[in-house]
Short mmCIF file of C-alpha atoms in Angstrom, two decimals:
data_model
loop_
_atom_site.label_atom_id
_atom_site.label_comp_id
_atom_site.label_asym_id
_atom_site.label_seq_id
_atom_site.Cartn_x
_atom_site.Cartn_y
_atom_site.Cartn_z
CA MET A 29 -20.10 -3.26 -42.34
CA THR A 30 -18.76 -4.04 -38.87
CA LEU A 31 -15.01 -3.67 -38.37
CA MET A 32 -13.38 -5.86 -35.73
CA PRO A 33 -10.00 -5.02 -34.26
CA GLY A 34 -7.25 -6.90 -36.07
CA SER A 35 -9.16 -7.16 -39.36
CA ASP A 36 -7.64 -5.80 -42.55
CA ALA A 37 -10.38 -3.20 -42.90
CA PHE A 38 -9.78 -2.03 -39.36
CA ALA A 39 -6.01 -1.80 -39.89
CA SER A 40 -6.45 0.17 -43.10
CA VAL A 41 -7.67 3.22 -41.20
CA ALA A 42 -4.55 3.27 -39.03
CA PRO A 43 -2.09 6.14 -39.26
CA PRO A 44 1.38 5.43 -40.64
CA VAL A 45 2.83 3.87 -37.47
CA PRO A 46 4.09 0.27 -37.21
CA GLU A 47 1.36 -1.14 -34.93
CA VAL A 48 -2.17 -2.42 -35.39
CA ALA A 49 -5.18 -1.12 -33.50
CA ILE A 50 -6.17 -3.27 -30.55
CA GLY A 51 -9.74 -2.06 -30.07
CA ARG A 52 -12.30 0.69 -30.35
CA VAL A 53 -14.08 3.25 -28.20
CA VAL A 54 -17.56 2.17 -27.06
CA ALA A 55 -18.47 4.85 -24.51
CA ILE A 56 -17.27 8.36 -23.60
CA ASP A 57 -17.96 9.80 -20.17
CA GLY A 58 -15.77 12.79 -19.32
CA ALA A 59 -12.54 11.74 -17.65
CA SER A 60 -13.51 8.06 -17.56
CA SER A 61 -14.59 6.14 -20.66
CA ARG A 62 -14.83 2.59 -22.00
CA VAL A 63 -13.15 0.73 -24.85
CA THR A 64 -13.16 -2.85 -26.14
CA ILE A 65 -9.93 -4.72 -26.70
CA ASP A 66 -9.43 -7.63 -29.12
CA PRO A 67 -7.79 -10.38 -27.02
CA ASP A 68 -6.21 -11.95 -30.13
CA VAL A 69 -4.37 -8.75 -31.05
CA ALA A 70 -3.32 -8.12 -27.45
CA GLY A 71 -2.09 -11.71 -27.23
CA ARG A 72 0.08 -11.35 -30.35
CA LEU A 73 1.61 -8.14 -28.97
CA ALA A 74 2.59 -9.91 -25.71
CA ASP A 75 5.71 -11.27 -27.45
CA ALA A 76 6.80 -7.88 -28.82
CA ALA A 77 10.37 -6.77 -28.15
CA ASP A 78 9.10 -3.33 -27.14
CA PRO A 79 8.10 -3.69 -23.43
CA ALA A 80 5.41 -1.03 -23.82
CA LEU A 81 3.78 -2.95 -26.69
CA ALA A 82 4.13 -6.23 -24.78
CA ALA A 83 2.07 -4.71 -21.94
CA ALA A 84 -0.65 -3.45 -24.30
CA GLY A 85 -4.16 -4.05 -23.00
CA GLN A 86 -3.09 -4.80 -19.43
CA VAL A 87 -4.26 -2.94 -16.32
CA GLY A 88 -2.01 0.07 -15.83
CA SER A 89 -0.88 0.26 -19.46
CA LEU A 90 -1.55 3.23 -21.72
CA VAL A 91 -3.52 3.42 -24.96
CA ARG A 92 -4.07 6.21 -27.47
CA MET A 93 -6.90 7.47 -29.65
CA GLN A 94 -6.88 9.92 -32.53
CA VAL A 95 -9.02 13.05 -32.79
CA GLY A 96 -8.09 15.04 -35.87
CA ALA A 97 -4.39 15.80 -35.67
CA THR A 98 -4.24 15.04 -31.94
CA TRP A 99 -3.41 11.86 -30.04
CA LEU A 100 -5.25 11.30 -26.75
CA ILE A 101 -3.48 9.21 -24.11
CA ALA A 102 -5.48 7.17 -21.59
CA ASN A 103 -4.71 4.70 -18.82
CA ILE A 104 -6.45 1.30 -18.52
CA ARG A 105 -7.99 1.13 -15.06
CA ALA A 106 -10.00 -2.09 -15.11
CA LEU A 107 -10.73 -5.04 -17.43
CA ARG A 108 -13.59 -7.49 -17.75
CA LEU A 109 -14.66 -10.06 -20.32
CA ASP A 110 -17.74 -9.53 -22.49
CA ALA A 111 -18.47 -13.11 -23.48
CA ALA A 112 -21.30 -12.13 -25.84
CA GLU A 113 -19.05 -9.87 -27.91
CA GLY A 114 -15.93 -11.98 -27.59
CA ALA A 115 -13.98 -8.92 -26.51
CA ILE A 116 -12.44 -7.48 -23.37
CA VAL A 117 -14.09 -4.33 -22.00
CA ALA A 118 -11.66 -1.83 -20.45
CA ASP A 119 -12.42 1.21 -18.30
CA ILE A 120 -9.98 4.00 -19.13
CA ASP A 121 -9.03 7.39 -17.68
CA PHE A 122 -7.83 10.14 -20.02
CA LEU A 123 -4.49 11.64 -19.02
CA GLY A 124 -3.58 14.15 -21.70
CA GLU A 125 -2.98 14.78 -25.39
CA GLY A 126 -0.19 15.39 -27.88
CA ASP A 127 0.15 16.53 -31.45
CA GLN A 128 0.42 14.10 -34.35
CA ASP A 129 3.52 14.44 -36.50
CA ALA A 130 2.32 15.14 -40.06
CA ALA A 131 5.00 12.95 -41.65
CA THR A 132 5.11 9.90 -39.37
CA GLY A 133 1.89 10.08 -37.39
CA ALA A 134 3.94 9.86 -34.18
CA LEU A 135 3.08 11.61 -30.93
CA HIS A 136 4.94 14.74 -29.84
CA ARG A 137 4.46 17.82 -27.64
CA PHE A 138 2.45 15.96 -25.00
CA ARG A 139 0.56 18.01 -22.35
CA ARG A 140 -1.84 17.34 -19.52
CA GLY A 141 -5.60 17.66 -20.12
CA VAL A 142 -7.95 16.86 -23.00
CA THR A 143 -9.34 19.38 -25.48
CA ARG A 144 -11.55 17.12 -27.62
CA TYR A 145 -12.84 13.62 -26.95
CA PRO A 146 -13.04 10.79 -29.49
CA MET A 147 -16.38 9.54 -30.78
CA PRO A 148 -17.64 6.02 -30.03
CA GLY A 149 -16.26 3.70 -32.67
CA ALA A 150 -12.86 5.43 -32.85
CA SER A 151 -9.85 3.12 -33.05
CA VAL A 152 -7.73 2.40 -29.98
CA TRP A 153 -3.99 1.93 -30.45
CA PRO A 154 -1.26 0.59 -28.17
CA VAL A 155 1.37 2.97 -26.86
CA THR A 156 5.01 2.35 -27.80
CA THR A 157 8.19 3.12 -25.93
CA ALA A 158 8.74 6.03 -28.34
CA ASP A 159 5.35 7.40 -27.31
CA LEU A 160 6.24 7.00 -23.63
CA ARG A 161 9.39 9.05 -24.17
CA GLN A 162 7.21 11.91 -25.38
CA VAL A 163 4.65 11.46 -22.62
CA TYR A 164 7.24 11.42 -19.83
CA ALA A 165 9.73 13.82 -21.40
CA ALA A 166 11.20 16.27 -18.90
CA GLY A 167 10.11 19.82 -19.60
CA ASP A 168 12.13 23.00 -19.34
CA ALA A 169 11.48 23.35 -15.59
CA ALA A 170 14.11 22.20 -13.07
CA GLN A 171 13.94 18.40 -12.77
CA ILE A 172 15.57 15.65 -10.76
CA GLY A 173 15.87 12.12 -12.16
CA ILE A 174 14.74 9.44 -9.71
CA GLY A 175 14.34 6.25 -11.74
CA THR A 176 12.80 4.69 -14.83
CA VAL A 177 9.24 4.55 -16.12
CA TYR A 178 7.58 1.13 -15.80
CA PRO A 179 7.73 -1.13 -17.83
CA THR A 180 10.71 0.35 -19.71
CA GLN A 181 14.37 0.20 -18.70
CA ASP A 182 15.62 3.37 -20.37
CA ILE A 183 12.94 6.08 -20.06
CA HIS A 184 13.95 8.31 -17.18
CA ALA A 185 11.36 9.38 -14.64
CA SER A 186 11.76 12.91 -13.30
CA LEU A 187 10.19 15.12 -10.67
CA SER A 188 9.62 18.82 -11.27
CA ILE A 189 11.23 20.33 -8.19
CA ASP A 190 9.51 23.73 -8.16
CA ALA A 191 6.05 22.23 -8.66
CA MET A 192 6.63 19.47 -6.09
CA LEU A 193 8.11 21.65 -3.36
CA GLY A 194 5.85 24.60 -4.06
CA LYS A 195 2.74 22.63 -3.05
CA HIS A 196 4.19 20.08 -0.57
CA PHE A 197 4.55 16.34 -1.11
CA ALA A 198 4.07 13.05 0.72
CA LEU A 199 5.85 9.72 0.39
CA VAL A 200 3.87 6.77 1.74
CA GLY A 201 4.60 3.06 1.82
CA SER A 202 4.54 0.05 4.12
CA THR A 203 7.59 -0.97 6.11
CA GLY A 204 10.15 -2.83 4.01
CA THR A 205 9.18 -1.36 0.64
CA GLY A 206 12.24 0.90 0.40
CA LYS A 207 10.55 4.05 1.71
CA SER A 208 13.56 5.41 3.60
CA THR A 209 15.92 4.73 0.71
CA ALA A 210 13.52 6.43 -1.71
CA THR A 211 13.35 9.44 0.63
CA ALA A 212 17.15 9.58 0.80
CA LEU A 213 17.36 9.28 -3.00
CA ILE A 214 15.01 12.22 -3.56
CA LEU A 215 16.82 14.35 -0.97
CA HIS A 216 20.23 13.49 -2.42
CA ARG A 217 19.02 14.48 -5.90
CA ILE A 218 17.72 17.79 -4.52
CA CYS A 219 21.00 18.43 -2.67
CA ASP A 220 23.02 17.61 -5.80
CA MET A 221 20.92 20.03 -7.85
CA ALA A 222 20.87 22.77 -5.16
CA PRO A 223 24.04 22.57 -3.04
CA HIS A 224 23.09 25.91 -1.45
CA GLY A 225 19.56 24.84 -0.55
CA HIS A 226 17.95 24.84 2.90
CA ILE A 227 16.51 21.49 4.04
CA LEU A 228 15.58 20.44 7.57
CA MET A 229 14.93 16.72 8.14
CA ILE A 230 13.28 15.43 11.33
CA ASP A 231 14.73 11.93 11.80
CA PRO A 232 12.97 10.00 14.59
CA HIS A 233 15.03 6.80 14.31
CA GLY A 234 18.54 8.04 13.58
CA GLU A 235 18.47 6.46 10.09
CA TYR A 236 19.60 9.33 7.89
CA ALA A 237 22.85 10.41 9.55
CA ALA A 238 24.74 7.68 7.69
CA ALA A 239 23.23 8.78 4.37
CA PHE A 240 24.09 12.49 4.64
CA ARG A 241 27.36 12.47 6.54
CA ASP A 242 29.21 13.97 3.57
CA ASN A 243 26.69 16.60 2.44
CA GLY A 244 24.67 17.36 5.56
CA ALA A 245 24.94 18.66 9.11
CA ILE A 246 24.10 15.94 11.65
CA LEU A 247 22.50 17.28 14.85
CA ASP A 248 21.41 15.12 17.81
CA VAL A 249 21.09 15.44 21.59
CA GLY A 250 24.87 15.68 21.80
CA ASN A 251 25.22 18.85 19.73
CA LEU A 252 21.73 20.20 18.99
CA GLN A 253 21.77 22.76 21.84
CA LEU A 254 18.13 23.78 21.42
CA PRO A 255 17.51 26.65 23.90
CA TYR A 256 14.41 26.12 26.03
CA TRP A 257 13.51 29.80 25.82
CA LEU A 258 12.76 29.42 22.09
CA MET A 259 9.55 27.64 23.10
CA ASN A 260 6.37 29.68 22.88
CA PHE A 261 3.78 29.63 25.65
CA GLU A 262 1.84 26.67 24.23
CA GLU A 263 4.99 24.57 24.10
CA HIS A 264 5.95 25.65 27.64
CA CYS A 265 2.57 24.36 28.78
CA GLU A 266 3.15 20.95 27.19
CA VAL A 267 6.45 20.61 29.05
CA PHE A 268 5.71 22.16 32.44
CA LEU A 269 2.02 21.50 33.09
CA THR A 270 1.13 18.18 34.73
CA ALA A 271 -2.43 18.84 35.87
CA ALA A 272 -5.57 17.95 33.94
CA GLY A 273 -9.09 19.32 33.82
CA PRO A 274 -9.87 22.72 35.45
CA ASP A 275 -6.56 22.67 37.36
CA ARG A 276 -4.63 22.77 34.08
CA GLN A 277 -6.12 26.14 33.12
CA VAL A 278 -5.29 27.53 36.56
CA ASP A 279 -1.68 26.34 36.20
CA ALA A 280 -1.51 27.78 32.67
CA ASP A 281 -2.64 31.22 33.85
CA ILE A 282 0.01 31.24 36.57
CA LEU A 283 2.72 30.03 34.17
CA ALA A 284 1.82 32.74 31.63
CA LYS A 285 2.12 35.49 34.20
CA CYS A 286 5.40 34.22 35.66
CA LEU A 287 6.96 33.37 32.29
CA LEU A 288 6.27 36.87 30.98
CA ALA A 289 7.87 38.33 34.10
CA ALA A 290 10.93 36.08 33.67
CA ARG A 291 11.35 37.14 30.03
CA ALA A 292 10.93 40.80 31.00
CA LYS A 293 13.65 40.48 33.65
CA SER A 294 16.33 39.72 31.06
CA ARG A 295 18.36 42.50 29.46
CA LEU A 296 16.91 41.76 26.02
CA GLY A 297 13.38 41.68 27.44
CA GLN A 298 13.83 45.11 29.00
CA GLU A 299 14.72 46.54 25.58
CA ILE A 300 11.43 45.41 23.99
CA GLY A 301 8.55 47.80 24.48
CA LYS A 302 5.61 45.43 24.22
CA LEU A 303 6.97 42.05 25.25
CA THR A 304 4.70 39.00 24.82
CA VAL A 305 4.85 35.63 26.48
CA ASP A 306 5.58 34.00 23.09
CA ALA A 307 8.56 36.21 22.19
CA PRO A 308 11.80 34.15 21.85
CA VAL A 309 13.62 36.15 24.52
CA PRO A 310 16.19 34.40 26.76
CA TYR A 311 15.35 33.98 30.44
CA LEU A 312 16.78 31.99 33.35
CA LEU A 313 14.92 28.97 34.69
CA SER A 314 16.12 30.08 38.11
CA ASP A 315 14.36 33.42 37.54
CA LEU A 316 11.16 31.58 36.61
CA SER A 317 11.38 29.50 39.81
CA ALA A 318 12.08 32.57 41.91
CA ILE A 319 9.11 34.46 40.46
CA LEU A 320 6.88 31.43 41.12
CA SER A 321 8.06 31.45 44.75
CA GLN A 322 7.37 35.19 45.07
CA GLU A 323 3.86 34.79 43.67
CA MET A 324 3.24 31.81 45.91
CA GLY A 325 4.26 33.87 48.94
CA LYS A 326 1.45 36.30 48.19
CA MET A 327 -1.18 33.59 48.70
CA ASP A 328 -3.30 33.96 51.85
CA ARG A 329 -4.45 30.33 52.07
CA ALA A 330 -2.27 27.22 51.92
CA GLY A 331 -4.64 25.59 49.41
CA ASP A 332 -3.85 28.23 46.82
CA THR A 333 -0.19 27.21 46.67
CA ALA A 334 -0.77 23.84 44.98
CA PRO A 335 -0.47 25.12 41.37
CA TYR A 336 2.81 26.88 42.20
CA LEU A 337 4.20 23.79 43.87
CA ARG A 338 3.28 21.65 40.83
CA LEU A 339 5.03 24.03 38.45
CA LYS A 340 8.14 24.39 40.62
CA ALA A 341 8.41 20.63 41.08
CA LYS A 342 8.26 20.02 37.32
CA ILE A 343 10.83 22.74 36.57
CA ASP A 344 13.20 21.37 39.21
CA GLU A 345 12.72 17.84 37.87
CA ILE A 346 13.63 18.85 34.31
CA LYS A 347 16.63 20.90 35.43
CA ALA A 348 18.00 17.94 37.39
CA ASP A 349 17.44 15.29 34.68
CA PRO A 350 20.52 14.96 32.41
CA ARG A 351 18.34 13.58 29.58
CA TYR A 352 16.96 17.10 29.08
CA GLY A 353 20.40 18.74 29.07
CA PHE A 354 20.38 19.29 25.28
CA MET A 355 17.50 21.75 25.78
CA PHE A 356 17.28 22.82 29.45
CA SER A 357 20.95 23.16 30.31
CA GLY A 358 22.03 26.23 32.25
CA LEU A 359 24.58 26.81 29.49
CA LEU A 360 21.82 27.66 27.01
CA VAL A 361 20.80 30.99 28.52
CA ALA A 362 22.83 33.22 26.17
CA ASP A 363 21.21 34.78 23.12
CA THR A 364 22.29 32.14 20.58
CA MET A 365 19.20 32.41 18.40
CA ALA A 366 21.03 33.69 15.30
CA ALA A 367 23.65 30.95 15.46
CA PHE A 368 21.01 28.28 16.05
CA LEU A 369 18.87 29.37 13.09
CA ALA A 370 21.92 29.61 10.83
CA ARG A 371 23.02 26.10 11.80
CA VAL A 372 19.60 24.44 11.50
CA PHE A 373 18.41 26.22 8.35
CA ARG A 374 21.86 26.08 6.66
CA LEU A 375 22.26 29.85 6.34
CA PRO A 376 24.81 29.64 4.78
CA GLY A 377 24.99 25.94 4.04
CA ASP A 378 28.72 25.69 3.25
CA GLY A 379 27.99 23.02 0.65
CA LYS A 380 25.89 21.00 3.13
CA PRO A 381 22.31 22.01 2.32
CA ILE A 382 20.54 19.57 4.65
CA ALA A 383 20.38 19.43 8.45
CA ILE A 384 19.48 16.03 9.87
CA ILE A 385 17.85 16.45 13.30
CA ASP A 386 18.17 13.05 14.99
CA VAL A 387 15.52 13.06 17.73
CA SER A 388 15.91 9.35 18.57
CA GLY A 389 17.77 10.28 21.76
CA VAL A 390 15.20 12.84 22.90
CA PRO A 391 13.06 11.71 25.88
CA SER A 392 9.77 10.45 24.50
CA ASP A 393 7.66 12.79 26.63
CA ILE A 394 9.10 15.90 24.96
CA THR A 395 9.86 14.57 21.45
CA SER A 396 6.70 16.13 20.02
CA VAL A 397 7.58 19.45 21.70
CA VAL A 398 11.06 19.44 20.14
CA VAL A 399 9.57 18.76 16.71
CA ALA A 400 6.96 21.47 17.33
CA VAL A 401 9.67 24.02 18.18
CA LEU A 402 11.69 23.17 15.06
CA ALA A 403 8.62 23.28 12.80
CA ARG A 404 7.32 26.51 14.32
CA MET A 405 10.75 28.16 14.11
CA THR A 406 10.79 27.24 10.42
CA PHE A 407 7.40 28.82 9.85
CA ASP A 408 8.01 31.88 12.03
CA TYR A 409 11.37 32.54 10.38
CA ALA A 410 9.69 32.46 6.98
CA ILE A 411 7.02 34.91 8.14
CA TRP A 412 9.36 37.40 9.81
CA SER A 413 11.88 37.32 6.94
CA ARG A 414 9.38 38.30 4.25
CA ALA A 415 11.06 41.69 3.79
CA GLU A 416 14.43 39.99 3.18
CA PRO A 417 15.76 38.14 0.09
CA ARG A 418 13.80 34.89 0.03
CA ARG A 419 15.40 31.67 1.27
CA PRO A 420 12.77 28.92 0.90
CA ILE A 421 13.05 26.03 3.36
CA LEU A 422 12.02 22.38 2.91
CA LEU A 423 10.87 20.74 6.16
CA MET A 424 10.96 16.93 5.92
CA CYS A 425 9.10 14.97 8.58
CA GLU A 426 9.64 11.20 8.89
CA GLU A 427 6.99 9.13 10.68
CA ALA A 428 4.63 12.05 10.12
CA HIS A 429 1.61 10.17 11.51
CA ARG A 430 3.24 10.39 14.96
CA TYR A 431 3.14 14.18 14.88
CA VAL A 432 -0.01 14.90 12.83
CA PRO A 433 -2.32 12.04 13.77
CA ALA A 434 -5.89 11.80 12.55
CA GLY A 435 -8.19 14.02 14.62
CA SER A 436 -5.28 16.21 15.78
CA ASP A 437 -6.81 19.58 14.88
CA SER A 438 -7.34 20.36 18.55
CA GLY A 439 -4.49 18.23 19.87
CA SER A 440 -0.82 18.91 20.36
CA SER A 441 1.16 21.95 19.31
CA VAL A 442 3.15 19.94 16.76
CA GLY A 443 -0.04 18.80 15.06
CA ARG A 444 -1.32 22.35 14.87
CA ILE A 445 1.89 23.87 13.49
CA LEU A 446 2.41 21.16 10.86
CA GLY A 447 -1.24 21.53 9.87
CA ARG A 448 -0.74 25.27 9.52
CA ILE A 449 2.40 24.79 7.43
CA ALA A 450 0.46 22.41 5.18
CA LYS A 451 -2.24 25.05 4.65
CA GLU A 452 -0.21 28.27 4.56
CA GLY A 453 3.46 27.37 4.24
CA ARG A 454 3.78 27.77 0.48
CA LYS A 455 2.74 31.44 0.76
CA TYR A 456 5.86 32.10 2.82
CA GLY A 457 8.32 29.77 1.12
CA VAL A 458 8.07 26.76 3.45
CA SER A 459 7.65 23.38 1.77
CA LEU A 460 6.49 20.34 3.73
CA GLY A 461 7.58 16.81 2.91
CA LEU A 462 5.77 14.05 4.82
CA VAL A 463 6.97 10.45 5.03
CA THR A 464 4.76 7.81 6.65
CA GLN A 465 4.03 4.10 6.66
CA ARG A 466 0.49 4.60 7.97
CA PRO A 467 -1.23 7.28 5.86
CA SER A 468 -4.63 6.36 7.31
CA ASP A 469 -3.34 7.48 10.73
CA LEU A 470 -2.34 10.86 9.27
CA ALA A 471 -4.64 13.86 9.56
CA GLU A 472 -6.70 13.87 6.37
CA GLY A 473 -6.52 17.64 5.91
CA VAL A 474 -2.71 17.54 5.93
CA LEU A 475 -2.40 14.80 3.29
CA SER A 476 -4.96 16.53 1.08
CA GLN A 477 -2.73 19.63 1.05
CA CYS A 478 0.13 17.66 -0.52
CA GLY A 479 0.19 18.45 -4.22
CA THR A 480 2.40 15.47 -5.08
CA ILE A 481 1.92 11.99 -3.64
CA ILE A 482 4.52 9.24 -4.02
CA ALA A 483 2.83 5.96 -3.09
CA MET A 484 4.89 2.81 -2.64
CA ARG A 485 3.32 -0.56 -1.83
CA LEU A 486 0.67 -0.38 0.88
CA ASN A 487 -0.49 -3.65 2.43
CA ASN A 488 -3.32 -2.28 4.57
CA ASP A 489 -6.74 -1.75 2.98
CA ARG A 490 -7.41 1.38 5.05
CA ASP A 491 -4.13 2.92 3.95
CA GLN A 492 -4.87 2.15 0.30
CA ALA A 493 -8.34 3.70 0.52
CA PHE A 494 -6.99 6.77 2.30
CA VAL A 495 -4.33 7.43 -0.35
CA ARG A 496 -6.81 6.76 -3.15
CA ALA A 497 -9.14 9.40 -1.73
CA ALA A 498 -6.31 11.96 -1.65
CA MET A 499 -5.20 11.37 -5.24
CA PRO A 500 -6.77 12.92 -8.36
CA GLU A 501 -9.36 11.04 -10.41
CA GLY A 502 -7.01 10.44 -13.34
CA ALA A 503 -4.71 8.36 -11.14
CA ARG A 504 -7.28 5.71 -10.24
CA GLY A 505 -5.99 3.15 -12.72
CA PHE A 506 -2.49 3.52 -11.34
CA LEU A 507 -3.68 3.33 -7.74
CA ASP A 508 -5.25 -0.07 -8.25
CA SER A 509 -1.75 -1.46 -8.77
CA ILE A 510 -0.40 -0.17 -5.42
CA PRO A 511 -0.78 -3.55 -3.64
CA ALA A 512 1.15 -5.22 -6.49
CA LEU A 513 4.11 -2.83 -6.54
CA ARG A 514 7.52 -4.34 -6.04
CA ASN A 515 10.08 -2.97 -3.59
CA ARG A 516 11.59 0.34 -4.76
CA GLU A 517 8.61 1.01 -7.03
CA ALA A 518 6.05 3.78 -6.61
CA ILE A 519 3.04 5.43 -8.19
CA ILE A 520 3.62 9.18 -8.43
CA CYS A 521 0.89 11.66 -9.24
CA GLY A 522 0.18 15.34 -8.76
CA GLU A 523 2.06 18.55 -9.40
CA GLY A 524 5.53 17.02 -9.54
CA VAL A 525 4.82 14.92 -12.65
CA THR A 526 3.06 15.64 -15.93
CA ILE A 527 0.72 12.66 -15.55
CA PRO A 528 0.54 9.80 -13.04
CA VAL A 529 3.47 7.43 -13.53
CA ARG A 530 4.71 4.13 -12.16
CA VAL A 531 8.41 4.44 -11.36
CA ALA A 532 11.20 2.03 -10.48
CA PHE A 533 13.58 4.04 -8.28
CA ASP A 534 17.28 4.17 -9.13
CA ALA A 535 19.64 2.19 -6.93
CA LEU A 536 21.36 4.37 -4.36
CA GLU A 537 25.06 4.04 -3.60
CA GLU A 538 25.77 2.17 -0.36
CA ALA A 539 27.39 5.21 1.27
CA ARG A 540 24.30 7.32 0.56
CA ARG A 541 21.72 4.91 1.98
CA PRO A 542 20.02 5.37 5.35
CA ALA A 543 20.70 2.85 8.11
CA SER A 544 17.27 1.29 7.76
CA GLY A 545 18.01 -2.16 6.31
CA ASP A 546 16.26 -5.17 7.80
CA PRO A 547 18.50 -7.46 9.88
CA LEU A 548 19.56 -10.69 8.19
CA PHE A 549 18.70 -13.13 10.96
CA SER A 550 20.10 -16.14 9.12
CA GLU A 551 23.55 -14.51 8.95
CA LEU A 552 23.62 -12.58 12.23
CA TRP A 553 22.62 -15.58 14.31
CA ARG A 554 25.68 -17.45 13.00
CA ASP A 555 27.95 -14.74 14.43
CA VAL A 556 28.88 -15.83 17.99
CA GLY A 557 31.41 -14.79 20.60
CA GLY A 558 31.96 -11.73 22.80
CA GLU A 559 28.40 -11.62 24.12
CA GLU A 560 29.50 -10.75 27.68
CA ALA A 561 31.34 -7.65 26.47
CA ILE A 562 28.41 -6.66 24.26
CA VAL A 563 26.02 -6.82 27.21
CA ALA A 564 28.40 -4.88 29.47
CA ARG A 565 28.93 -2.06 26.95
CA THR A 566 25.21 -1.90 26.22
CA ILE A 567 24.33 -1.59 29.90
CA GLN A 568 26.92 1.17 30.34
CA ARG A 569 25.43 3.24 27.48
CA TRP A 570 21.92 2.43 28.70
CA ARG A 571 22.56 3.71 32.21
CA ALA A 572 24.39 6.79 30.99
CA GLN A 573 21.62 7.40 28.41
CA GLY A 574 24.23 7.49 25.63
CA ARG A 575 26.48 9.97 27.45
CA GLY A 576 29.01 7.54 28.88
#
């Protein structure tokens, strides 16, 4: 006797729960399997008051199967019509399993992974909102609530903080999808949960100062005071060397010798037995110039002086340019390393656990060097403080594809240090959070190191394929819905969640939002008057580079 979904005989084998089966298993293949769905039953459920039941049988919805006293939960990845059978064939991915309550047959104690698979012919049941509450229930670990589980309105979606930060995370999404607001929401939730935390946010557009003015330290070119002598030799080369090809190596050798001598000339340098060129020891730029002049005077032939002249010219140029004053000012020669680290890493935080580093005012030619110094200082501090009580640090990097571009393994210092943090940071208590609108332009090895991926809508096919390749197999059904996500929605998978989940982010209070909203042209173009004064004030700030 053949049992069709929806028939009385089929329904009679159902457990004591108030739904009917919508199909049966036809093929089992490890993580991915195949079921048939009765379109008549799925159609009747479309009018159900329970939003989870109303979505039964659709792409991205969940179904369950029974094996003994266990419920298996699977996600529908793809659908197609089998005209010969009069049924819909669905490809599914198993997500996890839960125990069956002996009295009600309901699902409880859900966990990731599958112990036993169903046999072909087993019934397939729709998942209810009550089931979803069990599936997405927050565990005992520290959690932050970020929104609601799609398609429900009242099941809270949470992120496991220790699991997410312990293995890095990435938030990706096209421009205009609410990416910056989602980032601010997650950071606010972390700050609320850990007011004595240590978070460093690299903000390339000056968006986040408005969002964290009450619970964060805002640092920009006006008050950052990043001492130039904190740079290591590689970063010095990126700033001071202008030559290319063989000449660059010649200049680098000269700079290394003279820089080490300048560091050794300082009082602190004289106290260190085996001083290296990378040691963060204060030195005077005037000493570096003087040593270059002394070395140049030892040259026998005029042609040999060209590398020295190139280096001296670049140093003099940077010293004279007020745009570089936040880093190369003569006032930054004192040993302020302890105060700088305490201020940037929030040690102590004084109730403001996040430091927003606004690099929008940094000259574009040294922006990557500034980010490299901050990232490397984070990593080096974690390494050299291993013998001390641990103070883990979260390093957030907006527009990450600018600093760790694809093929950057042998590129800039910032690409190398962020790549190293991605690979080794968790060993030393450094967590990396990457935010980008172009994941396909991000170094593949860095994204693959992110244990949790939060994917908002991506409009570009390359970006979609890149994120799909970085996500686990069980998330494939969810990933197919990325192009159809609404604003402020995301697919989250990885260590931070029990199973992949589609989330609608909570609304963030106006005062806590970043200044990243799109301009309303229709309204702003109706606002007229005072244009002459606007232009005059703009030109004044422009010419003074924001220091007028």
